[in-house]
Short mmCIF file of C-alpha atoms in Angstrom, two decimals:
data_model
loop_
_atom_site.label_atom_id
_atom_site.label_comp_id
_atom_site.label_asym_id
_atom_site.label_seq_id
_atom_site.Cartn_x
_atom_site.Cartn_y
_atom_site.Cartn_z
CA ALA A 13 -36.03 1.18 86.96
CA ALA A 14 -34.17 4.02 87.11
CA THR A 15 -30.48 3.60 87.26
CA ALA A 16 -28.52 4.47 90.55
CA ALA A 17 -26.85 7.59 88.51
CA ALA A 18 -29.40 9.51 86.88
CA ALA A 19 -27.91 9.00 82.78
CA GLU A 20 -28.30 10.94 80.04
CA LEU A 21 -29.36 9.15 76.65
CA ASN A 22 -28.95 10.25 73.17
CA VAL A 23 -31.68 9.35 71.18
CA THR A 24 -32.32 9.59 67.21
CA THR A 25 -35.89 9.12 66.04
CA THR A 26 -38.11 9.38 63.03
CA PHE A 27 -40.53 11.26 65.09
CA ALA A 28 -40.43 14.96 63.93
CA GLY A 29 -42.37 17.66 61.25
CA GLU A 30 -44.89 16.13 60.13
CA ASP A 31 -45.16 12.69 61.70
CA GLY A 32 -48.26 12.56 63.37
CA ASN A 33 -46.52 11.10 66.18
CA ALA A 34 -43.97 14.07 66.92
CA GLN A 35 -45.90 15.19 70.00
CA ASN A 36 -47.14 11.96 71.29
CA TYR A 37 -43.12 10.76 71.20
CA LYS A 38 -42.24 14.15 72.83
CA ASN A 39 -44.96 13.80 75.49
CA ALA A 40 -43.43 10.28 76.29
CA VAL A 41 -40.11 11.05 77.07
CA ALA A 42 -40.87 13.73 79.24
CA ASP A 43 -43.22 11.04 81.12
CA TRP A 44 -40.17 8.57 81.12
CA GLU A 45 -37.71 11.34 82.31
CA LYS A 46 -39.99 12.00 85.22
CA GLN A 47 -40.72 8.59 86.29
CA THR A 48 -36.86 7.59 86.02
CA GLY A 49 -34.98 10.81 86.81
CA ASN A 50 -33.15 9.86 83.16
CA LYS A 51 -32.68 12.18 80.57
CA VAL A 52 -32.81 12.27 76.28
CA THR A 53 -30.73 14.47 74.18
CA ASP A 54 -33.41 14.29 71.19
CA THR A 55 -31.81 14.72 67.61
CA SER A 56 -34.47 13.10 65.76
CA ALA A 57 -35.05 14.30 62.38
CA THR A 58 -37.74 13.73 59.38
CA SER A 59 -37.12 10.59 57.82
CA ASP A 60 -35.60 11.71 54.36
CA GLU A 61 -32.66 10.67 52.43
CA THR A 62 -30.74 13.16 54.17
CA PHE A 63 -31.79 11.74 57.58
CA LYS A 64 -30.56 8.18 56.39
CA THR A 65 -27.45 8.97 55.31
CA ARG A 66 -26.89 11.32 58.79
CA VAL A 67 -27.51 8.23 60.92
CA ILE A 68 -25.25 5.92 58.57
CA THR A 69 -22.16 8.46 58.72
CA ASP A 70 -22.90 9.28 62.51
CA PHE A 71 -22.22 4.96 62.81
CA GLU A 72 -18.98 5.45 60.92
CA THR A 73 -17.63 8.48 62.74
CA GLY A 74 -18.31 6.87 66.00
CA SER A 75 -21.15 9.41 67.05
CA GLU A 76 -23.91 7.19 66.71
CA PRO A 77 -26.76 7.67 69.72
CA ASP A 78 -26.95 5.44 72.52
CA VAL A 79 -30.71 4.61 71.39
CA LEU A 80 -31.84 4.84 67.83
CA PHE A 81 -35.45 4.15 66.11
CA PHE A 82 -34.78 3.64 62.58
CA PHE A 83 -35.41 1.06 59.44
CA ASN A 84 -35.02 -2.70 60.01
CA GLY A 85 -34.46 -3.77 56.31
CA ALA A 86 -31.67 -2.95 54.16
CA ASP A 87 -30.83 0.39 55.43
CA SER A 88 -29.43 -0.93 58.42
CA ASN A 89 -27.12 -3.48 57.05
CA ASP A 90 -23.83 -1.31 57.33
CA PHE A 91 -23.94 -0.69 61.20
CA VAL A 92 -25.49 -4.14 61.87
CA SER A 93 -22.57 -5.79 59.78
CA ALA A 94 -20.19 -3.58 61.99
CA GLY A 95 -21.78 -4.92 65.25
CA LYS A 96 -22.19 -1.39 66.53
CA VAL A 97 -26.18 -2.48 67.58
CA VAL A 98 -27.08 -5.29 70.08
CA SER A 99 -29.56 -7.93 69.05
CA ILE A 100 -32.89 -8.37 70.87
CA ASP A 101 -31.40 -12.13 72.14
CA GLU A 102 -28.53 -10.45 73.62
CA ILE A 103 -30.29 -8.09 75.08
CA ARG A 104 -32.69 -10.86 76.71
CA GLN A 105 -29.73 -12.84 78.35
CA SER A 106 -29.47 -9.97 80.77
CA TYR A 107 -33.20 -8.60 80.80
CA PRO A 108 -35.24 -11.52 80.16
CA ASP A 109 -38.53 -9.45 79.78
CA TYR A 110 -37.20 -7.29 77.16
CA ALA A 111 -39.52 -6.67 74.57
CA ALA A 112 -41.71 -9.54 76.16
CA ASN A 113 -44.88 -8.20 74.91
CA MET A 114 -44.37 -8.25 71.30
CA ASN A 115 -45.51 -11.42 69.04
CA ASP A 116 -41.76 -12.19 67.85
CA ASP A 117 -42.68 -13.78 64.77
CA LEU A 118 -43.52 -10.37 63.39
CA ILE A 119 -40.12 -8.53 64.35
CA ALA A 120 -37.98 -8.09 61.24
CA ALA A 121 -35.12 -9.76 61.02
CA SER A 122 -31.67 -7.95 59.48
CA PRO A 123 -30.85 -9.23 56.23
CA VAL A 124 -27.01 -9.58 57.26
CA ASP A 125 -27.62 -12.33 60.16
CA SER A 126 -31.09 -13.41 60.28
CA LYS A 127 -30.97 -11.76 63.98
CA LYS A 128 -33.76 -9.51 65.21
CA TYR A 129 -32.31 -6.36 66.21
CA ALA A 130 -35.19 -3.55 66.30
CA VAL A 131 -37.84 -3.52 68.78
CA PRO A 132 -40.89 -2.13 66.61
CA VAL A 133 -43.65 0.10 68.19
CA ASN A 134 -46.37 0.21 65.45
CA GLY A 135 -47.22 -0.89 61.94
CA TYR A 136 -47.95 1.70 59.06
CA TRP A 137 -49.79 1.52 55.55
CA GLU A 138 -49.21 3.67 52.29
CA ALA A 139 -51.89 4.93 50.19
CA MET A 140 -53.09 7.71 48.51
CA TYR A 141 -54.55 10.60 50.16
CA CYS A 142 -56.80 12.82 48.09
CA ASN A 143 -58.05 16.50 48.53
CA THR A 144 -61.44 16.04 47.31
CA GLU A 145 -61.85 19.59 46.86
CA VAL A 146 -59.59 19.75 43.98
CA LEU A 147 -61.12 16.98 42.69
CA LYS A 148 -64.49 18.34 42.78
CA ALA A 149 -63.00 21.30 40.89
CA ALA A 150 -61.62 18.85 38.20
CA GLY A 151 -65.23 17.25 37.85
CA ILE A 152 -63.40 13.65 38.78
CA GLU A 153 -64.16 11.34 41.20
CA MET A 154 -61.72 9.91 43.87
CA PRO A 155 -60.39 6.59 42.94
CA GLY A 156 -61.03 3.85 44.16
CA ALA A 157 -60.64 -0.03 44.62
CA ASP A 158 -61.24 -0.20 40.83
CA THR A 159 -59.77 2.24 39.35
CA THR A 160 -56.88 1.60 36.67
CA TRP A 161 -53.46 3.34 36.05
CA GLU A 162 -54.67 4.39 32.75
CA GLU A 163 -57.95 5.77 34.14
CA PHE A 164 -55.84 7.76 36.83
CA LEU A 165 -53.46 9.26 34.08
CA ALA A 166 -57.01 10.75 32.82
CA ASP A 167 -57.62 11.81 35.91
CA CYS A 168 -54.26 13.88 36.46
CA GLN A 169 -54.74 15.46 33.02
CA LYS A 170 -58.17 16.90 34.21
CA VAL A 171 -56.61 18.16 37.24
CA LYS A 172 -54.10 19.89 35.03
CA ASP A 173 -56.26 20.88 32.48
CA ALA A 174 -58.27 22.80 35.54
CA GLY A 175 -55.32 24.69 36.60
CA TYR A 176 -54.31 22.63 39.74
CA THR A 177 -51.07 20.40 40.39
CA PRO A 178 -51.94 16.79 39.80
CA ILE A 179 -49.86 15.09 42.47
CA ALA A 180 -47.94 16.60 45.48
CA ALA A 181 -44.23 15.34 46.06
CA ALA A 182 -41.25 16.03 46.40
CA LEU A 183 -39.26 13.86 44.16
CA GLY A 184 -35.50 15.37 44.66
CA ASN A 185 -36.33 14.79 48.34
CA ILE A 186 -38.95 12.13 49.47
CA PRO A 187 -39.55 9.98 46.04
CA HIS A 188 -39.92 6.35 47.95
CA TYR A 189 -43.68 5.63 48.25
CA TRP A 190 -43.95 6.94 44.14
CA TRP A 191 -40.96 4.66 43.60
CA GLU A 192 -42.41 1.66 45.12
CA TYR A 193 -45.89 1.64 44.07
CA ALA A 194 -44.74 2.58 40.70
CA ILE A 195 -42.35 -0.58 40.68
CA PHE A 196 -45.02 -2.71 42.81
CA ASN A 197 -47.35 -2.22 39.48
CA HIS A 198 -44.96 -4.24 37.21
CA GLU A 199 -45.15 -6.92 39.98
CA SER A 200 -47.38 -8.74 42.13
CA PRO A 201 -47.65 -9.18 45.81
CA SER A 202 -45.92 -12.78 45.18
CA THR A 203 -43.01 -11.03 43.79
CA HIS A 204 -42.50 -7.40 45.37
CA LEU A 205 -40.20 -8.28 47.93
CA THR A 206 -37.31 -9.63 45.31
CA VAL A 207 -34.80 -7.02 44.96
CA PRO A 208 -32.85 -6.76 41.35
CA THR A 209 -29.26 -7.96 40.99
CA SER A 210 -29.08 -5.81 38.01
CA ALA A 211 -31.27 -3.59 35.43
CA GLU A 212 -31.10 -6.79 33.04
CA ASP A 213 -32.80 -9.37 35.10
CA GLU A 214 -36.56 -10.00 35.28
CA THR A 215 -37.02 -7.95 38.19
CA GLY A 216 -34.93 -5.56 37.57
CA LYS A 217 -36.75 -4.82 34.13
CA GLU A 218 -39.87 -4.53 36.39
CA TRP A 219 -38.31 -1.66 38.20
CA VAL A 220 -36.95 0.15 35.12
CA ALA A 221 -40.62 -0.06 33.83
CA GLY A 222 -41.67 1.48 37.23
CA LEU A 223 -39.26 4.15 37.21
CA GLY A 224 -40.27 4.57 33.52
CA ASP A 225 -44.04 5.67 34.75
CA ILE A 226 -42.30 8.19 36.77
CA LYS A 227 -40.50 9.74 34.01
CA THR A 228 -43.74 9.38 32.37
CA LEU A 229 -45.71 11.45 34.92
CA TYR A 230 -43.18 13.82 35.16
CA GLU A 231 -43.24 14.64 31.30
CA LYS A 232 -46.53 14.89 31.48
CA GLY A 233 -46.33 17.51 33.93
CA TYR A 234 -48.25 16.03 36.94
CA PHE A 235 -45.50 16.79 39.54
CA PRO A 236 -45.17 20.30 41.13
CA ASP A 237 -43.21 22.42 38.77
CA ASN A 238 -40.16 22.70 41.43
CA THR A 239 -41.11 18.77 42.33
CA LEU A 240 -36.69 18.00 41.56
CA SER A 241 -36.23 21.04 44.21
CA ALA A 242 -38.59 21.59 46.08
CA THR A 243 -38.55 20.00 49.94
CA ASP A 244 -41.53 17.62 51.09
CA ASP A 245 -43.27 20.09 53.70
CA GLU A 246 -43.47 22.17 50.49
CA THR A 247 -45.28 19.87 48.52
CA PHE A 248 -47.33 18.74 51.54
CA ALA A 249 -48.02 22.43 51.80
CA MET A 250 -49.60 22.53 48.35
CA PHE A 251 -51.38 19.43 49.07
CA THR A 252 -53.19 21.02 52.40
CA ASP A 253 -53.66 24.25 50.83
CA GLY A 254 -55.89 23.35 47.98
CA LYS A 255 -53.80 23.37 45.47
CA ALA A 256 -52.77 19.47 44.32
CA ALA A 257 -55.02 16.79 44.34
CA PHE A 258 -53.36 13.44 45.13
CA LEU A 259 -50.33 12.79 47.78
CA VAL A 260 -48.77 8.95 48.42
CA ASP A 261 -47.70 8.72 51.66
CA GLY A 262 -48.03 6.59 54.87
CA SER A 263 -50.33 6.58 57.64
CA TRP A 264 -48.41 8.52 59.95
CA LYS A 265 -49.15 11.54 57.38
CA VAL A 266 -52.61 11.97 58.96
CA GLY A 267 -51.65 13.35 62.09
CA GLY A 268 -49.95 16.25 60.05
CA ILE A 269 -53.01 16.55 57.66
CA VAL A 270 -55.10 17.18 60.82
CA SER A 271 -52.48 19.99 62.20
CA ALA A 272 -52.59 21.73 59.08
CA CYS A 273 -56.40 21.72 59.41
CA GLN A 274 -56.02 23.83 63.03
CA SER A 275 -55.69 27.46 63.07
CA ASP A 276 -52.82 26.41 65.53
CA PRO A 277 -50.89 23.53 64.86
CA GLU A 278 -50.27 22.66 68.58
CA ASP A 279 -53.66 22.96 69.81
CA ALA A 280 -56.51 20.46 68.54
CA ALA A 281 -59.36 22.67 70.28
CA THR A 282 -58.08 24.86 67.06
CA LEU A 283 -59.43 22.19 64.42
CA ASP A 284 -61.13 23.42 61.36
CA GLN A 285 -63.59 20.30 60.88
CA ASP A 286 -64.93 21.32 57.51
CA LYS A 287 -61.76 21.94 56.22
CA LEU A 288 -60.54 18.47 57.94
CA ALA A 289 -63.53 16.96 56.19
CA LYS A 290 -62.16 17.55 52.46
CA PHE A 291 -59.55 15.43 52.71
CA ASP A 292 -60.16 11.26 52.09
CA VAL A 293 -57.55 8.31 51.66
CA THR A 294 -57.66 5.82 48.95
CA TYR A 295 -55.99 3.11 46.85
CA VAL A 296 -53.11 3.84 44.73
CA PRO A 297 -53.95 3.02 41.23
CA GLY A 298 -52.83 -0.45 39.94
CA GLN A 299 -52.06 -2.12 36.76
CA GLY A 300 -51.01 -5.92 35.65
CA ASP A 301 -51.03 -8.46 38.53
CA ARG A 302 -50.81 -5.55 41.37
CA LYS A 303 -55.03 -4.80 42.28
CA SER A 304 -55.49 -1.72 43.41
CA THR A 305 -56.36 -2.72 46.99
CA ASP A 306 -52.86 -4.74 46.97
CA LEU A 307 -51.37 -2.27 50.19
CA ILE A 308 -47.66 -1.66 51.22
CA GLY A 309 -47.84 -1.87 54.95
CA GLY A 310 -45.84 -3.56 57.60
CA LEU A 311 -43.69 -3.11 60.52
CA SER A 312 -40.60 -1.17 58.88
CA MET A 313 -38.80 0.26 62.03
CA GLY A 314 -37.82 0.20 65.54
CA TYR A 315 -35.82 0.74 68.41
CA TYR A 316 -32.46 -0.16 68.33
CA ILE A 317 -29.96 -0.05 71.41
CA THR A 318 -26.18 0.62 69.83
CA LYS A 319 -23.19 -1.20 71.16
CA LYS A 320 -21.95 2.02 72.37
CA ALA A 321 -24.54 2.64 74.94
CA TRP A 322 -24.67 -1.46 75.97
CA ASP A 323 -21.08 -1.63 76.65
CA ASP A 324 -21.37 2.01 78.86
CA PRO A 325 -22.27 0.61 82.54
CA ALA A 326 -23.91 4.08 83.17
CA LYS A 327 -25.73 3.90 80.27
CA ARG A 328 -27.32 0.28 79.59
CA ASP A 329 -29.97 -0.02 82.35
CA ALA A 330 -31.47 3.40 81.10
CA ALA A 331 -31.15 2.45 77.35
CA VAL A 332 -32.97 -0.98 78.27
CA SER A 333 -35.55 1.11 80.18
CA PHE A 334 -36.29 3.77 77.37
CA VAL A 335 -36.94 0.79 74.69
CA GLU A 336 -38.95 -1.06 77.13
CA TYR A 337 -41.21 2.11 78.13
CA MET A 338 -41.64 3.32 74.39
CA THR A 339 -42.64 -0.06 73.36
CA SER A 340 -44.91 -0.79 76.54
CA ASP A 341 -48.65 -1.51 76.03
CA GLU A 342 -49.41 1.61 77.52
CA VAL A 343 -47.70 3.60 75.02
CA VAL A 344 -47.96 1.70 71.67
CA PRO A 345 -51.54 2.46 71.48
CA VAL A 346 -51.22 6.14 71.67
CA PHE A 347 -48.57 6.05 68.74
CA ALA A 348 -50.81 3.15 66.75
CA GLN A 349 -54.08 5.44 66.15
CA HIS A 350 -53.67 5.69 62.63
CA THR A 351 -52.53 2.42 61.83
#
């Protein structure tokens, strides 16, 4: 419900840039503002390492937002430990219906205190997008459920020999999808969530081996020449412009690929169907105990209400109302269409 006096909320999310939900987010914010009379000051940015650091620093300096859409694992440990966000249970003591439409068993708990803080919107998967035009030029088939890591390396060499970049990735900007799958390839689904205590323990050695595979890809020249200095936007453009064959990323990237196939990125009516038909998605080739069909996915992010907003009588109602709206049964399906 709208508060008596219109409140202004500072909100930070990752719905920006090439995220397929960036426009859906803007639309939802506008609808909520219209319904409640409240205002949102939006400081959303794409989810790279700089964004993560910025959010952590904002909490340390007391300039954190009122509502935050952010990761619910180790990335949030610092501000959870510092008591800077409010748990779902505490919010429910005053607002019993908060996140009532969620399956609580699927809401991730903080590693710090096993309490639940972030209300999720939608799940995600990570997989390998392919530019089939580049694959055709290199004379190779799209990798499938049975493609091994060795076969993938051979495919990358053929792509390179044909004059294209095999893998679109900005290793200095957004490396994490490649990191995670490369490490997963030396583990199994039952051990993938284990975090090493050092580089010498069993899990640590698996992580080292996975990063070693990234090093091999780098040394063979399978990443863009400027992969260490390029931005994700630049390497993504290589992929959509037909200069690179493979892109490992999340389900949210579907929207960015569709936009890249429109003569006007803002206007869905300008979509070039023939161009879009040249893109497909498949499994990341596996090795060892990980089958290619073992996917990474889950509910990694959600909406937090900060202590700052919770303790502010002028903002508390609005913050709760905003999260309830963004995680409502009406809004969630719009965000979940690709996942």
